[in-house]
């Protein structure tokens, strides 16, 4: 009945929504960002620990839809251990594949993030997928809050 | 009910007959905006094809026809609300603009620092933010009457909040997020007993409840055309004539003046004083056509049909495990707002869309209501005159599918 919706709601998304990774408060974070999507009310608090230019730890708390929770969970998994420059690059790649209809998707570069490329077909849901990433970018720029609208 | 032929009425709405994601469209987002009957589309088309001209100023034939059509629409609105006169009907862009007009024209000239405006816990942002802006401008105090867990106003607390500094009561006739219909006649009487004027936000109420502003005795009544099967960009401010006459203009420009020199301007009388610039002529004509269309069916018959749909939908929804209704007032209009355990409304909305079902998922421009119920958002199905019991069944199947997909 709902075959094509599985392009958006893949098993990986359900898995990360049910059991989000790195879903915790980080006491010793040196960057904390409050991310907010005023259109849908999704909220995220992103905790980042940066040591010598490396994202040594990243975690989050918040409430949102399955897409937003899974995206945040996947993001924390993939950026942990990356350099700030690598994390910034991943933000740009993710932003491009979720917002540009014709962007080629390099699956090797994206790894598990590729499951969220399906959100491109749902313009109303793109902000759900990008909230965590905008919060990460804000953390890299040493900002404390970000709003997507 | 037996005479209510919903299938015949559906044929009046061309938009309803289409597929979305390969499924027949089930349009249940009527509290956001209602679809338009052919009669409204025809009235707008006729105006643009035959009568288009500016109003109140041309001596030519088309201008006279356009003026007549626009003023006839005003008379239609006056009859619809049972206002005492056409001068009491001001065309605006929508309920939001009407409330802003009252806040800035009535509020800014009548209120002082420390004066109070009383609203309720179930208001739409359109009946919160204009008063907060006035608070910033004047230092007024905004008081909020509380509600219970069903989404019903606590009348004793409400009455106690009307005090010596209360200058205006501004309250929704029917909540867009919860469906609650407020006991507005009692509220008006309580406010008037202490000399407090009352604004009623009828954006949700007018498609469902016959409104008689003289019987209610409210001082202002506002609504939008597009939720009443009319066009967007047109709405109405009703105000008692003496009150409107005492208020300064909201915007300056053409059409609202009697005489202008560089030293001084003499304003036009009602209702033109509040209609600066060329108005949404086609919109007013379309709204008039919408009201005539509704009158041809009968608002009471429509309300009965919608209540039957709501009762059926409520009964069915409660059989779905993990579903919690948000808004369970004894007096409710055709709004079914709900949350599903561990499933976010946006996911519900996207999956229902794939079943061809249009619902609203979000905070419904009523974030304080969401905070009160401790939810970030709800899914809302809202019923109109053309919805069917079969569509309620499709909705319930869709919700069960959501629950299944999310396991």
Coordinates of C-alpha atoms in Angstrom, one line a residue:
Chain A
X1 CA 0.0 0.0 0.0
X2 CA 2.7 2.5 0.9
X3 CA 5.7 1.3 -1.0
X4 CA 7.2 4.6 -2.0
X5 CA 7.0 6.0 1.5
X6 CA 9.7 3.5 2.3
X7 CA 12.1 5.7 0.4
X8 CA 11.8 8.2 3.2
X9 CA 11.1 5.8 6.1
X10 CA 13.8 3.2 5.7
X11 CA 14.5 0.7 8.4
X12 CA 17.7 2.6 9.4
X13 CA 15.5 5.6 10.1
X14 CA 13.1 3.6 12.3
X15 CA 16.1 2.0 14.0
X16 CA 17.7 5.4 14.9
X17 CA 14.3 6.9 15.8
X18 CA 13.6 4.0 18.3
X19 CA 17.1 3.8 19.6
X20 CA 18.8 7.1 19.0
X21 CA 22.6 6.9 19.4
X22 CA 24.5 9.4 21.6
X23 CA 21.1 10.6 23.0
X24 CA 22.4 12.1 26.3
X25 CA 23.5 15.2 28.0
X26 CA 27.3 15.8 27.8
X27 CA 28.6 17.4 31.0
X28 CA 32.0 18.3 29.7
X29 CA 30.9 19.6 26.2
X30 CA 32.7 22.8 25.2
X31 CA 30.1 23.8 22.6
X32 CA 26.4 23.6 23.2
X33 CA 23.8 24.7 20.7
X34 CA 20.0 25.1 21.0
X35 CA 18.5 24.3 17.6
X36 CA 14.9 25.2 16.9
X37 CA 12.6 24.8 13.9
X38 CA 9.7 27.3 14.6
X39 CA 7.6 25.9 11.7
X40 CA 7.1 22.5 13.4
X41 CA 8.4 23.1 16.9
X42 CA 11.2 20.6 16.8
X43 CA 13.9 21.3 19.4
X44 CA 17.4 19.9 19.7
X45 CA 20.2 20.5 22.1
X46 CA 23.5 19.5 20.5
X47 CA 26.6 18.9 22.7
X48 CA 30.0 19.0 21.1
X49 CA 33.4 18.4 22.5
X50 CA 36.2 19.7 20.4
X51 CA 39.8 18.8 21.3
X52 CA 42.7 20.1 19.2
X53 CA 40.4 20.6 16.1
X54 CA 38.9 17.2 16.4
X55 CA 35.2 16.5 17.2
X56 CA 36.1 14.1 20.0
X57 CA 32.5 13.6 21.3
X58 CA 29.0 14.7 20.2
X59 CA 25.6 14.0 21.7
X60 CA 22.1 15.4 21.6
X61 CA 18.8 15.7 23.4
X62 CA 15.5 17.0 22.2
X63 CA 12.1 16.1 20.7
X64 CA 11.2 15.8 17.1
X65 CA 9.8 13.6 14.4
X66 CA 11.4 10.3 13.2
X67 CA 13.3 12.1 10.4
X68 CA 14.7 14.7 12.7
X69 CA 15.7 12.2 15.5
X70 CA 17.2 9.7 13.1
X71 CA 19.1 12.4 11.3
X72 CA 20.6 13.7 14.5
X73 CA 21.4 10.2 15.7
X74 CA 23.1 9.3 12.4
X75 CA 25.0 12.6 12.4
X76 CA 26.5 12.1 15.8
X77 CA 27.7 8.7 14.8
X78 CA 29.3 9.9 11.6
X79 CA 31.0 13.1 12.8
X80 CA 32.5 11.7 16.0
X81 CA 36.3 11.6 15.5
X82 CA 36.3 13.8 12.4
X83 CA 38.2 17.0 12.2
X84 CA 36.3 20.3 12.2
X85 CA 37.1 20.8 8.5
X86 CA 35.8 17.3 7.7
X87 CA 32.6 17.9 9.8
X88 CA 32.0 21.2 8.0
X89 CA 32.5 19.4 4.6
X90 CA 29.9 16.7 5.7
X91 CA 27.5 19.5 6.6
X92 CA 27.8 20.9 3.1
X93 CA 27.4 17.5 1.4
X94 CA 24.4 16.7 3.5
X95 CA 22.8 20.1 2.9
X96 CA 23.4 19.7 -0.9
X97 CA 21.8 16.2 -1.2
X98 CA 18.8 17.1 0.9
X99 CA 18.0 20.4 -0.8
X100 CA 19.2 20.1 -4.4
X101 CA 17.1 17.9 -6.7
X102 CA 19.9 17.2 -9.2
X103 CA 22.9 16.8 -6.9
X104 CA 24.7 13.5 -7.5
X105 CA 24.8 11.4 -4.4
X106 CA 28.2 9.9 -3.6
X107 CA 27.2 7.0 -1.5
X108 CA 30.8 6.3 -0.4
X109 CA 31.1 9.7 1.0
X110 CA 27.8 9.7 2.8
X111 CA 27.7 6.2 4.1
X112 CA 24.7 5.6 6.3
X113 CA 23.5 9.2 5.7
X114 CA 22.4 8.3 2.2
X115 CA 19.2 6.8 3.7
X116 CA 18.1 10.4 4.3
X117 CA 18.5 11.5 0.7
X118 CA 14.9 10.4 0.1
X119 CA 13.8 13.5 2.0
X120 CA 14.5 15.5 -1.2
X121 CA 11.1 14.3 -2.5
X122 CA 9.4 15.9 0.6
X123 CA 10.2 19.6 0.6
X124 CA 8.1 20.1 3.7
X125 CA 10.3 17.7 5.6
X126 CA 13.8 18.8 4.6
X127 CA 14.1 21.1 7.7
X128 CA 13.4 18.1 9.9
X129 CA 16.5 16.3 8.4
X130 CA 18.7 19.4 8.5
X131 CA 18.0 20.8 12.0
X132 CA 20.8 18.7 13.6
X133 CA 23.2 19.6 10.9
X134 CA 22.5 23.3 11.2
X135 CA 23.1 22.9 14.9
X136 CA 26.4 21.2 14.2
X137 CA 27.5 24.0 11.9
X138 CA 26.5 26.6 14.5
X139 CA 28.7 24.6 17.0
X140 CA 31.6 24.7 14.6
X141 CA 31.2 28.5 14.3
X142 CA 31.0 28.7 18.1
X143 CA 27.4 29.9 18.1
X144 CA 25.0 28.9 20.8
X145 CA 21.6 28.8 19.0
X146 CA 20.2 28.3 15.5
X147 CA 16.8 28.6 14.0
X148 CA 15.7 27.1 10.7
X149 CA 12.8 28.7 8.9
Chain B
X1 CA -30.1 14.9 8.2
X2 CA -32.2 12.8 5.8
X3 CA -32.4 15.6 3.3
X4 CA -28.6 16.3 3.5
X5 CA -27.2 15.0 0.2
X6 CA -23.5 15.1 0.7
X7 CA -22.7 13.5 -2.6
X8 CA -24.6 16.3 -4.4
X9 CA -22.8 18.9 -2.4
X10 CA -19.4 17.4 -3.3
X11 CA -20.2 17.9 -6.9
X12 CA -20.2 21.7 -6.2
X13 CA -16.5 21.5 -5.3
X14 CA -14.4 20.8 -8.4
X15 CA -11.1 20.5 -6.4
X16 CA -12.3 17.5 -4.4
X17 CA -12.4 15.2 -7.5
X18 CA -8.7 14.4 -7.8
X19 CA -6.1 11.8 -6.7
X20 CA -3.1 12.4 -4.5
X21 CA -0.3 9.8 -4.5
X22 CA -2.7 7.6 -6.5
X23 CA -5.4 7.7 -3.9
X24 CA -8.7 9.7 -4.0
X25 CA -8.2 13.0 -2.1
X26 CA -9.6 13.0 1.4
X27 CA -9.5 16.7 2.4
X28 CA -9.6 17.1 6.1
X29 CA -7.7 20.3 6.6
X30 CA -10.7 22.6 6.5
X31 CA -9.9 24.5 9.7
X32 CA -6.8 25.7 7.8
X33 CA -8.8 26.6 4.7
X34 CA -11.9 25.3 3.1
X35 CA -12.3 24.4 -0.6
X36 CA -14.3 26.6 -2.9
X37 CA -17.6 25.8 -4.5
X38 CA -18.2 26.5 -8.2
X39 CA -20.5 29.3 -7.3
X40 CA -17.6 31.2 -5.7
X41 CA -15.2 30.5 -8.5
X42 CA -17.9 31.6 -11.0
X43 CA -18.6 34.8 -9.1
X44 CA -14.9 35.8 -9.1
X45 CA -14.5 34.8 -12.8
X46 CA -17.6 36.8 -13.8
X47 CA -16.3 39.8 -12.0
X48 CA -13.0 39.7 -13.7
X49 CA -14.5 38.9 -17.1
X50 CA -17.4 41.4 -17.1
X51 CA -17.3 44.0 -14.3
X52 CA -13.7 44.7 -13.3
X53 CA -13.2 48.4 -12.5
X54 CA -12.3 50.4 -9.4
X55 CA -15.1 51.2 -7.1
X56 CA -16.6 54.4 -5.5
X57 CA -15.0 56.8 -8.0
X58 CA -15.7 56.1 -11.6
X59 CA -18.7 57.6 -13.3
X60 CA -18.6 54.9 -16.0
X61 CA -20.8 51.8 -16.2
X62 CA -18.2 49.2 -15.2
X63 CA -17.2 51.2 -12.1
X64 CA -20.9 51.3 -11.1
X65 CA -21.3 47.6 -11.6
X66 CA -18.2 46.8 -9.6
X67 CA -19.3 49.2 -6.8
X68 CA -22.8 47.6 -6.7
X69 CA -21.3 44.1 -6.6
X70 CA -18.9 45.1 -3.8
X71 CA -21.6 46.8 -1.7
X72 CA -24.0 44.0 -2.3
X73 CA -21.4 41.7 -0.8
X74 CA -21.3 44.0 2.2
X75 CA -25.0 43.7 2.6
X76 CA -24.8 39.9 2.3
X77 CA -22.3 39.9 5.2
X78 CA -24.5 42.2 7.2
X79 CA -27.5 39.8 6.8
X80 CA -25.2 36.8 7.6
X81 CA -24.1 38.3 10.9
X82 CA -27.5 40.1 11.5
X83 CA -25.6 43.3 12.0
X84 CA -27.8 46.4 12.4
X85 CA -26.3 48.2 9.4
X86 CA -24.0 47.9 6.4
X87 CA -21.8 50.6 8.0
X88 CA -20.8 48.1 10.7
X89 CA -19.2 45.8 8.2
X90 CA -15.6 46.6 7.4
X91 CA -13.8 44.5 4.7
X92 CA -10.2 43.6 5.7
X93 CA -7.7 41.0 4.6
X94 CA -8.8 38.4 7.2
X95 CA -9.4 37.8 10.9
X96 CA -5.8 38.6 11.7
X97 CA -6.0 42.1 10.1
X98 CA -9.3 42.7 11.8
X99 CA -7.8 42.0 15.3
X100 CA -4.7 44.2 14.5
X101 CA -7.1 47.0 13.4
X102 CA -8.9 46.8 16.7
X103 CA -5.7 46.6 18.7
X104 CA -4.2 49.6 16.9
X105 CA -7.2 51.8 16.4
X106 CA -9.3 51.0 19.5
X107 CA -6.5 49.8 21.8
X108 CA -3.9 52.4 21.1
X109 CA -6.3 55.3 21.6
X110 CA -8.3 54.0 24.5
X111 CA -5.8 52.0 26.6
X112 CA -3.1 53.2 28.9
X113 CA -0.2 51.6 30.8
X114 CA -1.6 49.2 33.4
X115 CA -4.9 48.7 31.6
X116 CA -5.8 45.0 31.0
X117 CA -6.8 43.0 27.9
X118 CA -8.3 39.7 28.8
X119 CA -7.8 36.7 26.5
X120 CA -8.0 32.9 27.1
X121 CA -5.6 30.0 27.2
X122 CA -6.9 28.6 23.9
X123 CA -6.3 31.6 21.6
X124 CA -4.7 31.5 18.1
X125 CA -1.5 33.5 17.8
X126 CA -3.6 36.1 15.9
X127 CA -5.4 36.9 19.1
X128 CA -2.3 36.9 21.2
X129 CA 0.5 38.7 19.3
X130 CA -1.5 42.0 18.4
X131 CA -2.1 42.5 22.2
X132 CA 1.6 41.7 23.0
X133 CA 2.5 44.4 20.5
X134 CA 0.1 46.8 22.2
X135 CA 1.8 45.8 25.5
X136 CA 5.1 46.8 24.1
X137 CA 3.7 50.1 22.8
X138 CA 1.6 51.1 25.8
X139 CA 2.6 49.0 28.8
X140 CA -0.8 47.3 29.0
X141 CA -1.2 44.0 30.9
X142 CA -2.3 40.9 29.1
X143 CA -4.4 38.5 31.3
X144 CA -5.1 34.9 30.3
X145 CA -8.2 33.0 31.5
X146 CA -7.3 29.3 32.1
X147 CA -8.9 26.1 30.8
X148 CA -9.2 22.6 32.1
X149 CA -7.8 19.4 30.7
X150 CA -10.7 19.0 28.3
X151 CA -9.9 22.3 26.8
X152 CA -12.9 24.1 28.4
X153 CA -12.7 27.5 29.8
X154 CA -12.9 27.7 33.7
X155 CA -15.8 30.1 34.0
X156 CA -15.3 31.1 37.6
X157 CA -11.7 31.9 37.1
X158 CA -12.6 33.7 33.9
X159 CA -15.2 35.8 35.7
X160 CA -12.8 36.7 38.5
X161 CA -10.3 38.0 36.0
X162 CA -12.6 40.7 34.8
X163 CA -11.6 43.6 37.0
X164 CA -11.6 47.4 37.3
X165 CA -8.6 47.7 34.9
X166 CA -10.0 45.4 32.2
X167 CA -10.6 47.4 29.1
X168 CA -11.3 44.7 26.5
X169 CA -12.2 41.0 26.4
X170 CA -10.8 39.3 23.2
X171 CA -11.8 35.7 22.9
X172 CA -12.2 33.0 20.3
X173 CA -15.7 31.8 19.6
X174 CA -14.3 28.4 18.6
X175 CA -10.8 27.1 19.2
X176 CA -8.9 26.1 16.0
X177 CA -6.6 23.7 17.9
X178 CA -9.1 22.0 20.2
X179 CA -12.5 22.6 18.6
X180 CA -13.9 24.0 21.8
X181 CA -16.9 26.3 21.4
X182 CA -16.9 28.9 24.1
X183 CA -20.0 30.1 25.9
X184 CA -19.6 33.5 24.3
X185 CA -23.1 34.9 25.2
X186 CA -22.4 34.3 28.9
X187 CA -19.0 35.7 28.5
X188 CA -20.2 38.9 26.8
X189 CA -22.9 39.3 29.5
X190 CA -20.3 38.9 32.3
X191 CA -17.9 41.4 30.6
X192 CA -20.7 43.9 29.9
X193 CA -21.9 43.8 33.5
X194 CA -18.6 45.4 34.3
X195 CA -18.6 47.8 31.3
X196 CA -16.0 45.8 29.3
X197 CA -16.4 45.6 25.5
X198 CA -15.9 42.3 23.8
X199 CA -14.2 41.2 20.6
X200 CA -15.0 37.7 19.4
X201 CA -12.7 35.8 17.0
X202 CA -15.0 33.9 14.8
X203 CA -12.5 32.6 12.2
X204 CA -13.4 29.0 13.1
X205 CA -16.9 29.5 14.3
X206 CA -18.6 31.1 11.2
X207 CA -18.5 28.0 9.0
X208 CA -20.2 26.0 11.7
X209 CA -22.3 28.1 14.0
X210 CA -25.1 30.6 13.0
X211 CA -23.9 34.0 14.4
X212 CA -26.2 36.8 15.3
X213 CA -24.1 39.7 16.5
X214 CA -27.1 41.6 17.9
X215 CA -28.3 38.7 20.0
X216 CA -24.7 38.1 21.2
X217 CA -24.4 41.8 21.8
X218 CA -20.6 41.6 21.1
X219 CA -18.9 44.8 20.3
X220 CA -16.5 43.4 17.6
X221 CA -16.7 40.2 15.6
X222 CA -14.0 39.1 13.2
X223 CA -13.7 36.3 10.6
X224 CA -11.8 35.3 7.5
X225 CA -13.5 34.5 4.1
X226 CA -11.3 31.5 3.2
X227 CA -12.4 29.3 6.0
X228 CA -16.0 30.0 5.0
X229 CA -15.6 28.6 1.4
X230 CA -14.7 32.0 0.1
X231 CA -11.4 33.4 -1.3
X232 CA -8.2 34.1 0.7
X233 CA -7.2 37.7 1.3
X234 CA -10.7 38.9 2.4
X235 CA -12.2 39.0 5.8
X236 CA -14.6 41.0 7.9
X237 CA -14.5 43.2 11.0
X238 CA -17.9 43.8 12.5
X239 CA -18.1 46.6 15.0
X240 CA -21.0 48.4 16.7
X241 CA -21.5 51.7 14.8
X242 CA -21.0 54.1 17.7
X243 CA -17.8 52.3 18.6
X244 CA -16.4 52.3 15.1
X245 CA -17.3 56.0 14.7
X246 CA -15.3 56.9 17.8
X247 CA -12.2 55.1 16.5
X248 CA -9.5 56.7 14.4
X249 CA -8.5 55.2 11.0
X250 CA -6.1 52.3 11.0
X251 CA -4.4 53.1 7.7
X252 CA -4.4 56.3 5.6
X253 CA -4.8 56.5 1.9
X254 CA -7.3 56.8 -0.9
X255 CA -11.0 55.8 -0.5
X256 CA -11.0 56.6 3.2
X257 CA -11.0 60.4 2.9
X258 CA -13.7 63.1 2.3
X259 CA -11.3 66.0 1.6
X260 CA -7.5 66.3 1.6
X261 CA -5.3 69.4 1.6
X262 CA -1.7 69.5 2.7
X263 CA -2.8 71.0 5.9
X264 CA -5.6 68.7 6.9
X265 CA -7.5 65.7 5.9
X266 CA -11.2 65.0 6.7
X267 CA -11.9 61.3 6.9
X268 CA -14.7 59.5 5.2
X269 CA -17.6 58.1 7.2
X270 CA -18.1 54.4 7.9
X271 CA -17.3 51.9 6.6
X272 CA -14.9 53.6 4.2
X273 CA -12.9 55.2 7.0
X274 CA -11.4 51.8 7.6
X275 CA -10.9 50.7 4.0
X276 CA -7.9 52.7 2.8
X277 CA -6.8 51.9 -0.8
X278 CA -8.4 49.8 -3.4
X279 CA -9.9 46.8 -1.5
X280 CA -10.0 43.2 -2.6
X281 CA -13.1 43.7 -4.7
X282 CA -13.1 40.3 -6.2
X283 CA -12.5 38.7 -2.8
X284 CA -15.5 40.5 -1.3
X285 CA -17.7 39.4 -4.2
X286 CA -16.4 35.9 -3.8
X287 CA -17.2 36.0 -0.1
X288 CA -20.7 37.2 -0.8
X289 CA -21.2 34.3 -3.1
X290 CA -19.8 31.8 -0.5
X291 CA -22.3 33.1 2.1
X292 CA -25.2 32.8 -0.4
X293 CA -24.0 29.3 -1.2
X294 CA -24.0 28.3 2.5
X295 CA -27.4 29.9 3.1
X296 CA -28.8 27.8 0.2
X297 CA -27.9 24.7 2.2
X298 CA -28.5 26.1 5.7
X299 CA -25.9 26.5 8.3
X300 CA -27.9 24.4 10.8
X301 CA -28.0 21.5 8.4
X302 CA -24.3 21.8 7.8
X303 CA -23.6 22.0 11.6
X304 CA -25.7 18.8 12.2
X305 CA -23.8 17.0 9.5
X306 CA -20.4 18.0 10.8
X307 CA -21.4 17.1 14.4
X308 CA -22.4 13.6 13.2
X309 CA -19.0 13.2 11.5
X310 CA -17.2 14.4 14.6
X311 CA -19.1 12.0 16.9
X312 CA -18.4 9.1 14.5
X313 CA -14.7 10.0 14.1
X314 CA -14.3 10.5 17.9
X315 CA -15.8 7.1 18.6
X316 CA -13.7 5.4 16.0
X317 CA -10.5 7.2 17.0
X318 CA -10.8 6.0 20.6
X319 CA -10.6 2.4 19.4
X320 CA -7.0 3.0 18.1
X321 CA -4.4 2.0 20.8
X322 CA -2.1 4.7 21.8
X323 CA -4.3 7.5 20.4
X324 CA -5.0 10.5 22.7
X325 CA -7.5 13.2 21.8
X326 CA -6.4 16.7 22.5
X327 CA -9.5 18.8 23.1
X328 CA -12.5 16.9 24.5
X329 CA -14.8 19.8 25.4
X330 CA -18.5 19.0 25.8
X331 CA -19.3 21.8 23.3
X332 CA -17.1 21.1 20.2
X333 CA -17.1 22.0 16.5
X334 CA -15.8 19.6 13.8
X335 CA -12.2 19.3 14.9
X336 CA -10.4 16.1 15.8
X337 CA -7.0 16.9 17.2
X338 CA -4.9 13.9 18.5
X339 CA -1.5 12.6 19.2
X340 CA -0.2 9.0 18.8
X341 CA 2.1 7.5 21.4
X342 CA 5.8 7.7 20.3
X343 CA 4.9 8.9 16.8
X344 CA 5.4 12.5 15.9
X345 CA 2.5 14.4 14.1
X346 CA 4.8 15.3 11.2
X347 CA 5.4 11.6 10.5
X348 CA 1.7 11.0 10.8
X349 CA 1.0 13.8 8.4
X350 CA 3.5 12.6 5.8
X351 CA 2.2 9.0 5.9
X352 CA -1.5 10.1 5.8
X353 CA -0.6 12.3 2.8
X354 CA 0.6 9.1 1.0
X355 CA -2.9 7.7 1.7
X356 CA -4.4 10.7 -0.1
X357 CA -5.5 12.3 3.3
X358 CA -4.8 16.0 3.9
X359 CA -4.6 16.8 7.6
X360 CA -2.7 19.5 9.5
X361 CA 0.3 18.4 11.6
X362 CA 1.8 21.1 13.8
X363 CA 1.2 23.6 16.5
X364 CA -1.8 25.2 14.7
X365 CA -0.6 28.7 15.5
X366 CA -1.5 28.0 19.1
X367 CA 1.9 27.2 20.8
X368 CA 0.6 28.0 24.3
X369 CA -2.2 25.4 23.8
X370 CA 0.5 22.8 22.8
X371 CA 2.5 23.7 25.9
X372 CA -0.6 23.3 28.1
X373 CA -1.2 19.8 26.9
X374 CA 2.5 19.0 27.0
X375 CA 2.8 18.1 23.3
X376 CA 5.0 19.7 20.7
X377 CA 2.3 19.4 18.0
X378 CA -0.8 17.5 17.2
X379 CA -2.4 16.0 14.1
X380 CA -5.7 17.6 13.3
X381 CA -8.5 16.5 11.1
X382 CA -11.2 19.1 10.6
X383 CA -14.5 18.5 8.9
X384 CA -16.5 20.6 6.4
X385 CA -19.9 20.4 4.8
X386 CA -18.6 18.1 2.0
X387 CA -16.9 15.4 4.1
X388 CA -18.4 11.9 4.4
X389 CA -18.5 9.1 6.8
X390 CA -16.5 7.0 4.3
X391 CA -13.7 9.6 4.5
X392 CA -13.7 9.2 8.3
X393 CA -13.2 5.4 7.7
X394 CA -10.3 6.2 5.3
X395 CA -8.7 8.4 7.9
X396 CA -9.0 5.7 10.6
X397 CA -7.5 3.1 8.2
X398 CA -4.7 5.6 7.5
X399 CA -4.0 6.2 11.2
X400 CA -3.9 2.4 11.8
X401 CA -1.5 2.2 8.9
X402 CA 0.8 4.8 10.6
X403 CA 0.7 2.8 13.8
X404 CA 1.6 -0.4 11.8
X405 CA 4.4 1.3 9.8
X406 CA 6.0 2.6 13.1
X407 CA 5.4 -0.7 14.8

